């Protein structure tokens, strides 16, 4: 039986802390519901298993507004945190979120206000907002329909905070699906030194620093990366470097496996010294596969797609890659050294600096008119203030506005550790995000079927638009 937190004495006006009422309600297997309202909380700390905290347009406001604490510290298996607005607009040093365990889910969450350090801890090499960990092999953690769209600070100002940090003890499978990340001053996603796998799907990244730092066992699929203005500066270094996907394999023991970048759009149109590579591998993993991606690069800092090979890069595939290169003197596709083996290399290169640079890669790329990237987010826009992304009373409308890129498609795409490579070969296995959801009923089946049809129509329309260009 769900527990209404207000019936346990929680104040929904935001005047009084609810910590005591919440502590009384939390237990193994409990579902604690938060009706619409504002709830003031110091810290949600729980090690309960299968605890679900579920809000409906519910806003959480931190009691401590001056120090960086953990607003959420969850270590139990099967934990769910769904349907909350986190209002940090009047918080000078916003708290962070830690979720570590197995088969957990953080979903339908929107963060209001900048999440920077406000001049504090500027000498610390990175301060993280969300630190997700899946502890066991075979388990999954999911971050879905989460909006971090106001970032850590204004463009060009120092802000020492990254959006996501995934620590080395992550051993399971982490899924980011339909996540909006914008204006973060530190690493957008720091997850290159992990033992498990990572899948980032249907996400939107705009004007953030550094980019997605990933190692082996990582998949980035159907995401959009936009660079059309300045990001905030790194607090500790004062630097700005806007990348898309950054492949890093510094430790041979920690970075085995493959990085897949597929069906993504990179629109890097801001001509500024901070505009770096949309896709770069400075120190590669064992295998890199980039397929069906559209890239526009107007910067001069690096190549649009830049791959550095060393003796560990066993295989490199660049299939159906469309690159519009408008830099002054950098390559559209730069491959330095040679992998042990090339997979399929194909695509079209164009733009004001698309000259043939020779070599195996350019021998297999066509000079012409590439399909341009889309800068449209592959998910619904952030909800209005006072509302959470789930919009429970109009859930079907929300699903229908996600641009057709729904969880049905993500579930069909396969896991980060799968073998569906850029050559179209694989073992045929597919997997979803692996998380437990609500009981299936007829209405949800109809909605899922409708979403699948809309997804198929959207993909056909996108393909037609792409060919028409």
Coordinates of C-alpha atoms in Angstrom, one line a residue:
X1 CA 0.0 0.0 0.0
X2 CA 1.6 3.3 -1.0
X3 CA 2.3 5.8 1.8
X4 CA 1.2 9.4 1.3
X5 CA 4.1 11.4 2.9
X6 CA 1.7 14.2 3.9
X7 CA -0.4 11.7 5.9
X8 CA 2.8 11.0 7.9
X9 CA 2.9 14.7 8.8
X10 CA 5.1 16.1 6.1
X11 CA 4.6 19.7 5.3
X12 CA 3.9 20.3 1.6
X13 CA 4.2 24.1 1.8
X14 CA 8.0 24.1 2.1
X15 CA 7.9 25.8 5.5
X16 CA 9.0 23.0 7.7
X17 CA 11.5 20.2 7.1
X18 CA 10.1 16.8 6.3
X19 CA 13.1 14.7 7.4
X20 CA 11.4 13.1 10.4
X21 CA 8.3 12.2 8.5
X22 CA 10.3 10.7 5.6
X23 CA 12.5 8.7 7.9
X24 CA 9.4 7.2 9.5
X25 CA 8.0 6.3 6.1
X26 CA 11.0 4.7 4.5
X27 CA 11.5 1.0 4.8
X28 CA 12.3 -2.0 2.6
X29 CA 9.7 -2.4 -0.2
X30 CA 7.8 0.8 0.6
X31 CA 6.4 3.2 -2.0
X32 CA 6.3 6.7 -0.6
X33 CA 4.3 9.2 -2.6
X34 CA 4.7 12.9 -2.7
X35 CA 1.6 14.8 -3.8
X36 CA 2.0 18.2 -5.6
X37 CA 3.7 20.7 -3.3
X38 CA 7.1 21.9 -2.0
X39 CA 9.0 19.8 0.5
X40 CA 12.0 21.1 2.5
X41 CA 14.5 18.4 3.2
X42 CA 18.0 18.3 4.6
X43 CA 19.1 14.9 3.3
X44 CA 17.5 11.7 2.0
X45 CA 19.8 8.9 3.2
X46 CA 18.6 5.3 2.7
X47 CA 20.0 1.8 2.5
X48 CA 16.6 0.2 2.1
X49 CA 16.0 -2.2 -0.7
X50 CA 13.1 -1.8 -3.2
X51 CA 12.3 1.6 -1.8
X52 CA 10.4 3.8 -4.2
X53 CA 10.1 7.6 -3.7
X54 CA 7.6 8.9 -6.2
X55 CA 6.5 12.4 -6.7
X56 CA 3.8 14.1 -8.8
X57 CA 4.9 17.6 -9.6
X58 CA 6.6 17.6 -6.2
X59 CA 9.4 20.1 -5.5
X60 CA 12.3 19.4 -3.1
X61 CA 14.2 22.4 -1.6
X62 CA 17.4 21.8 0.4
X63 CA 17.4 23.0 4.0
X64 CA 21.2 23.7 3.8
X65 CA 21.7 26.3 1.1
X66 CA 25.3 27.2 1.7
X67 CA 27.2 23.9 1.8
X68 CA 27.6 21.0 -0.6
X69 CA 26.0 18.0 1.0
X70 CA 24.2 15.0 -0.3
X71 CA 20.6 15.7 -0.9
X72 CA 20.2 12.1 -1.9
X73 CA 22.4 9.3 -0.7
X74 CA 20.8 5.9 -1.7
X75 CA 22.7 2.6 -1.4
X76 CA 19.9 0.1 -1.4
X77 CA 19.1 -2.3 -4.3
X78 CA 16.0 -1.7 -6.4
X79 CA 15.8 2.0 -5.3
X80 CA 13.5 4.3 -7.4
X81 CA 13.5 8.1 -7.3
X82 CA 10.9 9.4 -9.7
X83 CA 8.9 12.6 -10.4
X84 CA 10.7 15.4 -8.6
X85 CA 11.7 19.0 -9.3
X86 CA 14.9 19.9 -7.4
X87 CA 14.8 23.7 -6.8
X88 CA 18.3 25.1 -6.3
X89 CA 17.6 28.6 -7.5
X90 CA 18.2 30.1 -4.0
X91 CA 21.0 27.7 -3.0
X92 CA 24.5 29.1 -3.1
X93 CA 26.3 25.7 -3.2
X94 CA 23.8 23.1 -4.4
X95 CA 23.9 19.5 -3.0
X96 CA 24.7 16.4 -5.0
X97 CA 23.0 13.1 -5.7
X98 CA 24.7 9.7 -5.0
X99 CA 23.0 6.5 -6.0
X100 CA 24.9 3.3 -5.7
X101 CA 23.5 -0.2 -5.6
X102 CA 21.9 -2.6 -8.1
X103 CA 18.9 -2.2 -10.4
X104 CA 18.0 1.3 -9.3
X105 CA 16.3 4.1 -11.3
X106 CA 16.4 7.9 -11.2
X107 CA 13.7 9.2 -13.6
X108 CA 11.5 12.2 -14.4
X109 CA 13.6 14.7 -12.5
X110 CA 14.3 18.3 -13.4
X111 CA 16.9 20.6 -11.7
X112 CA 16.3 24.3 -11.4
X113 CA 19.0 26.9 -11.0
X114 CA 22.8 26.7 -11.6
X115 CA 24.6 23.9 -9.8
X116 CA 28.1 25.5 -9.6
X117 CA 30.3 25.9 -6.6
X118 CA 29.7 29.7 -6.3
X119 CA 33.4 30.4 -5.8
X120 CA 33.9 27.6 -3.3
X121 CA 36.3 24.7 -4.0
X122 CA 37.7 26.3 -7.1
X123 CA 41.1 24.7 -6.5
X124 CA 39.6 21.2 -6.4
X125 CA 40.1 19.2 -9.6
X126 CA 36.4 18.7 -10.3
X127 CA 33.3 18.6 -8.1
X128 CA 30.5 16.3 -9.3
X129 CA 26.7 16.7 -9.2
X130 CA 25.5 13.2 -9.7
X131 CA 27.6 10.1 -8.9
X132 CA 25.9 6.9 -10.2
X133 CA 27.3 3.4 -9.5
X134 CA 26.0 0.0 -10.3
X135 CA 27.9 -2.3 -8.0
X136 CA 27.3 -5.8 -9.4
X137 CA 27.8 -7.4 -12.8
X138 CA 24.5 -8.2 -14.4
X139 CA 22.7 -5.4 -12.6
X140 CA 21.5 -2.1 -14.2
X141 CA 21.1 1.5 -13.1
X142 CA 19.0 3.9 -15.1
X143 CA 19.0 7.7 -15.4
X144 CA 16.0 8.5 -17.6
X145 CA 14.0 11.7 -18.5
X146 CA 16.3 13.9 -16.4
X147 CA 16.9 17.6 -17.1
X148 CA 20.1 19.3 -16.1
X149 CA 19.5 22.1 -18.6
X150 CA 20.5 25.2 -16.5
X151 CA 24.0 23.8 -15.9
X152 CA 26.6 24.9 -13.4
X153 CA 26.9 28.5 -14.4
X154 CA 26.6 31.3 -17.0
X155 CA 28.6 31.1 -20.3
X156 CA 32.2 32.0 -20.0
X157 CA 32.2 32.3 -16.2
X158 CA 34.2 30.0 -13.9
X159 CA 32.2 27.1 -12.5
X160 CA 33.9 24.0 -11.0
X161 CA 31.3 21.3 -11.4
X162 CA 30.8 18.3 -13.7
X163 CA 27.3 16.8 -14.3
X164 CA 28.2 13.1 -13.9
X165 CA 31.0 11.1 -12.4
X166 CA 31.0 7.3 -12.6
X167 CA 33.6 5.8 -10.3
X168 CA 35.9 2.9 -10.9
X169 CA 33.9 0.5 -8.7
X170 CA 31.0 0.6 -11.2
X171 CA 30.8 -3.0 -12.4
X172 CA 27.3 -3.3 -13.8
X173 CA 25.5 -1.6 -16.7
X174 CA 24.6 2.2 -16.5
X175 CA 22.0 3.6 -18.9
X176 CA 21.4 7.3 -19.5
X177 CA 18.3 7.7 -21.6
X178 CA 16.6 11.0 -22.6
X179 CA 18.9 13.2 -20.5
X180 CA 19.3 16.9 -21.2
X181 CA 22.7 18.3 -20.2
X182 CA 23.6 22.0 -20.9
X183 CA 26.1 24.6 -19.7
X184 CA 28.3 22.5 -17.3
X185 CA 31.7 23.9 -16.6
X186 CA 33.6 20.7 -15.8
X187 CA 33.3 17.3 -17.6
X188 CA 29.9 16.7 -18.9
X189 CA 30.2 12.9 -18.2
X190 CA 33.3 11.4 -16.6
X191 CA 33.1 7.7 -17.0
X192 CA 36.3 6.4 -18.7
X193 CA 37.8 4.6 -15.7
X194 CA 35.1 2.0 -15.0
X195 CA 34.9 -1.7 -14.9
X196 CA 31.3 -2.0 -16.1
X197 CA 29.5 -0.8 -19.2
X198 CA 27.8 2.5 -20.1
X199 CA 25.0 3.2 -22.6
X200 CA 24.1 6.8 -23.4
X201 CA 21.0 7.1 -25.6
X202 CA 18.6 9.7 -26.9
X203 CA 20.4 12.5 -25.0
X204 CA 21.0 16.2 -25.7
X205 CA 24.3 18.0 -24.9
X206 CA 24.7 21.7 -25.6
X207 CA 27.6 24.1 -24.7
X208 CA 29.2 21.9 -22.1
X209 CA 32.9 21.6 -21.2
X210 CA 35.1 18.6 -22.2
X211 CA 32.3 16.3 -23.2
X212 CA 31.6 12.6 -22.7
X213 CA 34.8 10.9 -21.4
X214 CA 34.3 7.2 -22.0
X215 CA 36.4 4.1 -22.1
X216 CA 35.8 0.5 -23.4
X217 CA 32.3 -1.0 -23.1
X218 CA 30.6 2.3 -23.9
X219 CA 27.8 3.1 -26.3
X220 CA 26.6 6.5 -27.4
X221 CA 23.6 6.2 -29.6
X222 CA 21.0 8.6 -31.1
X223 CA 22.3 11.6 -29.2
X224 CA 22.6 15.3 -30.3
X225 CA 25.6 17.5 -29.5
X226 CA 25.4 21.2 -30.1
X227 CA 28.2 23.8 -29.8
X228 CA 26.7 27.2 -30.6
X229 CA 28.0 29.4 -27.8
X230 CA 30.5 29.5 -24.9
X231 CA 30.3 27.0 -22.1
X232 CA 31.2 28.0 -18.5
X233 CA 34.9 27.8 -17.7
X234 CA 36.4 25.1 -15.6
X235 CA 36.8 26.5 -12.1
X236 CA 40.1 24.9 -11.2
X237 CA 41.8 25.6 -14.6
X238 CA 39.9 28.6 -16.0
X239 CA 39.9 26.7 -19.4
X240 CA 37.1 26.0 -21.9
X241 CA 37.2 23.0 -24.2
X242 CA 33.9 21.9 -25.9
X243 CA 34.2 18.3 -27.2
X244 CA 31.5 15.8 -28.0
X245 CA 32.7 12.3 -27.4
X246 CA 36.2 11.8 -25.9
X247 CA 37.6 8.3 -25.9
X248 CA 40.3 7.7 -23.4
X249 CA 42.2 4.5 -22.6
X250 CA 45.0 5.5 -20.2
X251 CA 45.0 2.2 -18.2
X252 CA 45.2 -1.0 -20.1
X253 CA 43.6 -3.0 -17.4
X254 CA 40.6 -0.6 -17.0
X255 CA 39.8 0.2 -20.6
X256 CA 39.3 -3.1 -22.5
X257 CA 36.5 -3.4 -25.1
X258 CA 34.8 -1.2 -27.6
X259 CA 33.4 2.3 -27.9
X260 CA 30.4 2.7 -30.2
X261 CA 29.1 6.1 -31.5
X262 CA 26.1 5.6 -33.7
X263 CA 23.2 7.6 -35.2
X264 CA 24.4 10.8 -33.6
X265 CA 24.4 14.5 -34.7
X266 CA 27.2 16.9 -33.9
X267 CA 26.5 20.6 -34.8
X268 CA 29.6 22.6 -33.8
X269 CA 29.0 26.0 -35.3
X270 CA 30.5 28.4 -32.8
X271 CA 33.8 29.7 -34.1
X272 CA 35.7 30.1 -30.8
X273 CA 39.0 28.8 -29.4
X274 CA 37.0 26.5 -27.1
X275 CA 35.4 24.6 -30.0
X276 CA 37.2 21.2 -30.0
X277 CA 36.6 17.9 -31.7
X278 CA 33.1 16.5 -31.9
X279 CA 34.7 13.0 -31.8
X280 CA 38.2 12.5 -30.5
X281 CA 40.3 9.5 -29.3
X282 CA 43.6 10.7 -27.9
X283 CA 44.4 7.4 -26.3
X284 CA 42.2 4.7 -27.8
X285 CA 40.5 1.6 -26.5
X286 CA 40.7 -1.8 -28.2
X287 CA 38.0 -0.9 -30.7
X288 CA 36.2 2.2 -32.0
X289 CA 33.2 2.1 -34.2
X290 CA 31.6 5.3 -35.5
X291 CA 28.6 4.8 -37.8
X292 CA 25.7 6.8 -39.3
X293 CA 26.8 10.1 -37.7
X294 CA 26.5 13.6 -39.1
X295 CA 29.1 16.1 -38.1
X296 CA 29.6 19.8 -38.8
X297 CA 32.7 21.4 -37.4
X298 CA 33.5 25.2 -37.7
X299 CA 36.3 25.2 -35.1
X300 CA 40.1 25.3 -35.5
X301 CA 41.3 23.6 -32.4
X302 CA 41.3 20.0 -33.6
X303 CA 40.1 17.8 -36.4
X304 CA 36.3 17.2 -36.7
X305 CA 36.9 13.5 -36.1
X306 CA 40.3 12.8 -34.7
X307 CA 41.6 9.3 -33.9
X308 CA 45.0 8.6 -32.5
X309 CA 46.1 5.0 -32.9
X310 CA 48.6 3.1 -30.8
X311 CA 49.3 -0.6 -30.3
X312 CA 46.1 -1.2 -28.4
X313 CA 43.6 0.0 -31.1
X314 CA 42.8 -3.4 -32.7
X315 CA 40.0 -2.2 -34.9
X316 CA 38.6 1.1 -36.3
X317 CA 35.4 1.4 -38.3
X318 CA 34.0 4.7 -39.7
X319 CA 30.8 3.8 -41.6
X320 CA 28.5 6.2 -43.3
X321 CA 30.2 9.2 -41.7
X322 CA 29.0 12.6 -43.1
X323 CA 31.4 15.5 -42.2
X324 CA 31.0 19.1 -43.1
X325 CA 34.3 20.7 -42.3
X326 CA 34.5 24.5 -42.2
X327 CA 37.7 24.8 -40.2
X328 CA 40.6 26.9 -41.6
X329 CA 43.3 24.2 -41.5
X330 CA 42.2 21.1 -39.6
X331 CA 41.2 17.9 -41.2
X332 CA 37.6 16.6 -41.5
X333 CA 38.8 13.1 -40.5
X334 CA 42.2 12.8 -39.0
X335 CA 43.6 9.3 -38.3
X336 CA 47.1 9.3 -36.8
X337 CA 48.8 6.0 -37.0
X338 CA 47.1 2.8 -38.1
X339 CA 44.8 0.3 -36.2
X340 CA 45.6 -3.4 -36.4
X341 CA 42.5 -3.7 -38.7
X342 CA 40.1 -1.4 -40.4
X343 CA 36.4 -2.1 -40.5
X344 CA 34.1 -0.4 -43.0
X345 CA 35.2 3.1 -43.9
X346 CA 32.6 5.1 -45.9
X347 CA 30.8 8.4 -46.0
X348 CA 30.9 11.9 -47.5
X349 CA 33.2 14.8 -46.7
X350 CA 32.4 18.4 -47.7
X351 CA 32.5 22.0 -46.5
X352 CA 35.0 24.9 -47.1
X353 CA 38.0 22.7 -46.0
X354 CA 37.2 19.3 -47.3
X355 CA 40.3 18.9 -49.4
X356 CA 41.5 15.3 -50.1
X357 CA 44.3 14.6 -47.6
X358 CA 45.1 11.2 -48.9
X359 CA 45.6 7.9 -47.0
X360 CA 43.4 4.9 -46.5
X361 CA 40.5 6.8 -44.9
X362 CA 40.2 9.5 -47.5
X363 CA 40.5 6.8 -50.3
X364 CA 37.3 5.4 -48.9
X365 CA 35.4 8.7 -48.3
X366 CA 33.6 10.6 -51.0
X367 CA 34.1 14.3 -51.5
X368 CA 30.7 15.9 -52.0
X369 CA 27.7 17.2 -50.0
X370 CA 27.3 15.5 -46.7
X371 CA 24.0 15.2 -44.9
X372 CA 24.0 18.0 -42.3
X373 CA 23.5 17.3 -38.6
X374 CA 20.3 18.2 -36.8
X375 CA 20.5 20.4 -33.8
X376 CA 17.1 19.4 -32.5
X377 CA 17.0 17.7 -29.1
X378 CA 15.9 14.1 -29.3
X379 CA 13.6 14.4 -26.3
X380 CA 10.8 16.7 -25.0
X381 CA 11.8 20.2 -23.9
X382 CA 12.2 20.9 -20.2
X383 CA 8.9 21.2 -18.3
X384 CA 7.6 24.4 -16.9
X385 CA 8.6 25.5 -13.4
X386 CA 6.6 23.7 -10.8
X387 CA 6.1 20.6 -12.9
X388 CA 8.1 17.4 -13.2
X389 CA 8.9 15.7 -16.5
X390 CA 6.6 12.8 -15.9
X391 CA 3.4 15.0 -16.1
X392 CA 1.5 12.0 -14.8
X393 CA -1.9 13.3 -15.9
X394 CA -0.7 13.7 -19.5
X395 CA 1.9 11.0 -19.8
X396 CA 0.8 9.9 -23.2
X397 CA 1.1 13.4 -24.6
X398 CA 4.6 13.7 -23.1
X399 CA 5.7 10.4 -24.7
X400 CA 4.3 11.5 -28.1
X401 CA 6.4 14.7 -28.1
X402 CA 9.8 13.0 -27.6
X403 CA 10.6 13.4 -31.3
X404 CA 9.9 9.8 -31.9
X405 CA 13.1 8.7 -30.1
X406 CA 11.5 6.7 -27.4
X407 CA 12.5 4.0 -25.0
X408 CA 11.2 1.4 -27.5
X409 CA 14.0 2.4 -29.9
X410 CA 16.6 2.4 -27.1
X411 CA 15.5 -1.1 -26.0
X412 CA 15.9 -2.3 -29.6
X413 CA 19.5 -1.0 -30.0
X414 CA 21.4 -3.5 -27.8
X415 CA 23.8 -3.0 -24.9
X416 CA 27.1 -1.2 -24.8
X417 CA 28.9 -4.5 -24.7
X418 CA 27.0 -5.9 -27.8
X419 CA 28.6 -6.9 -31.1
X420 CA 26.4 -5.1 -33.6
X421 CA 29.4 -3.3 -35.1
X422 CA 29.6 -0.6 -37.7
X423 CA 29.8 -3.2 -40.5
X424 CA 26.3 -4.3 -39.6
X425 CA 27.5 -7.6 -38.2
X426 CA 26.7 -8.9 -34.7
X427 CA 25.2 -11.7 -32.6
X428 CA 21.6 -10.3 -32.9
X429 CA 21.3 -9.8 -29.2
X430 CA 19.2 -6.9 -27.8
X431 CA 18.6 -5.6 -24.3
X432 CA 16.7 -2.8 -22.7
X433 CA 17.7 -0.8 -19.6
X434 CA 17.0 -3.8 -17.4
X435 CA 15.1 -1.8 -14.7
X436 CA 11.9 -2.8 -13.1
X437 CA 8.8 -0.7 -13.9
X438 CA 5.2 -0.5 -13.0
X439 CA 2.9 -3.4 -13.7
X440 CA 1.8 -3.7 -17.3
X441 CA -1.8 -3.0 -18.1
X442 CA -3.8 -2.6 -21.3
X443 CA -3.5 1.1 -21.4
X444 CA 0.3 1.0 -21.1
X445 CA 0.5 -1.6 -23.9
X446 CA -1.6 0.6 -26.2
X447 CA 0.6 3.6 -25.4
X448 CA 3.8 1.6 -26.0
X449 CA 2.4 0.4 -29.4
X450 CA 1.4 3.9 -30.3
X451 CA 4.9 5.2 -29.4
X452 CA 6.5 2.5 -31.5
X453 CA 4.4 3.4 -34.5
X454 CA 5.2 7.1 -34.0
X455 CA 8.9 6.2 -33.7
X456 CA 8.9 4.3 -37.0
X457 CA 7.1 7.2 -38.7
X458 CA 9.6 9.7 -37.3
X459 CA 12.6 7.7 -38.5
X460 CA 11.1 7.4 -42.0
X461 CA 10.5 11.2 -42.1
X462 CA 14.0 11.9 -40.8
X463 CA 15.5 9.6 -43.5
X464 CA 13.5 11.3 -46.2
X465 CA 14.6 14.8 -45.0
X466 CA 18.2 13.6 -44.9
X467 CA 18.0 12.3 -48.5
X468 CA 16.3 15.5 -49.7
X469 CA 19.2 17.6 -48.4

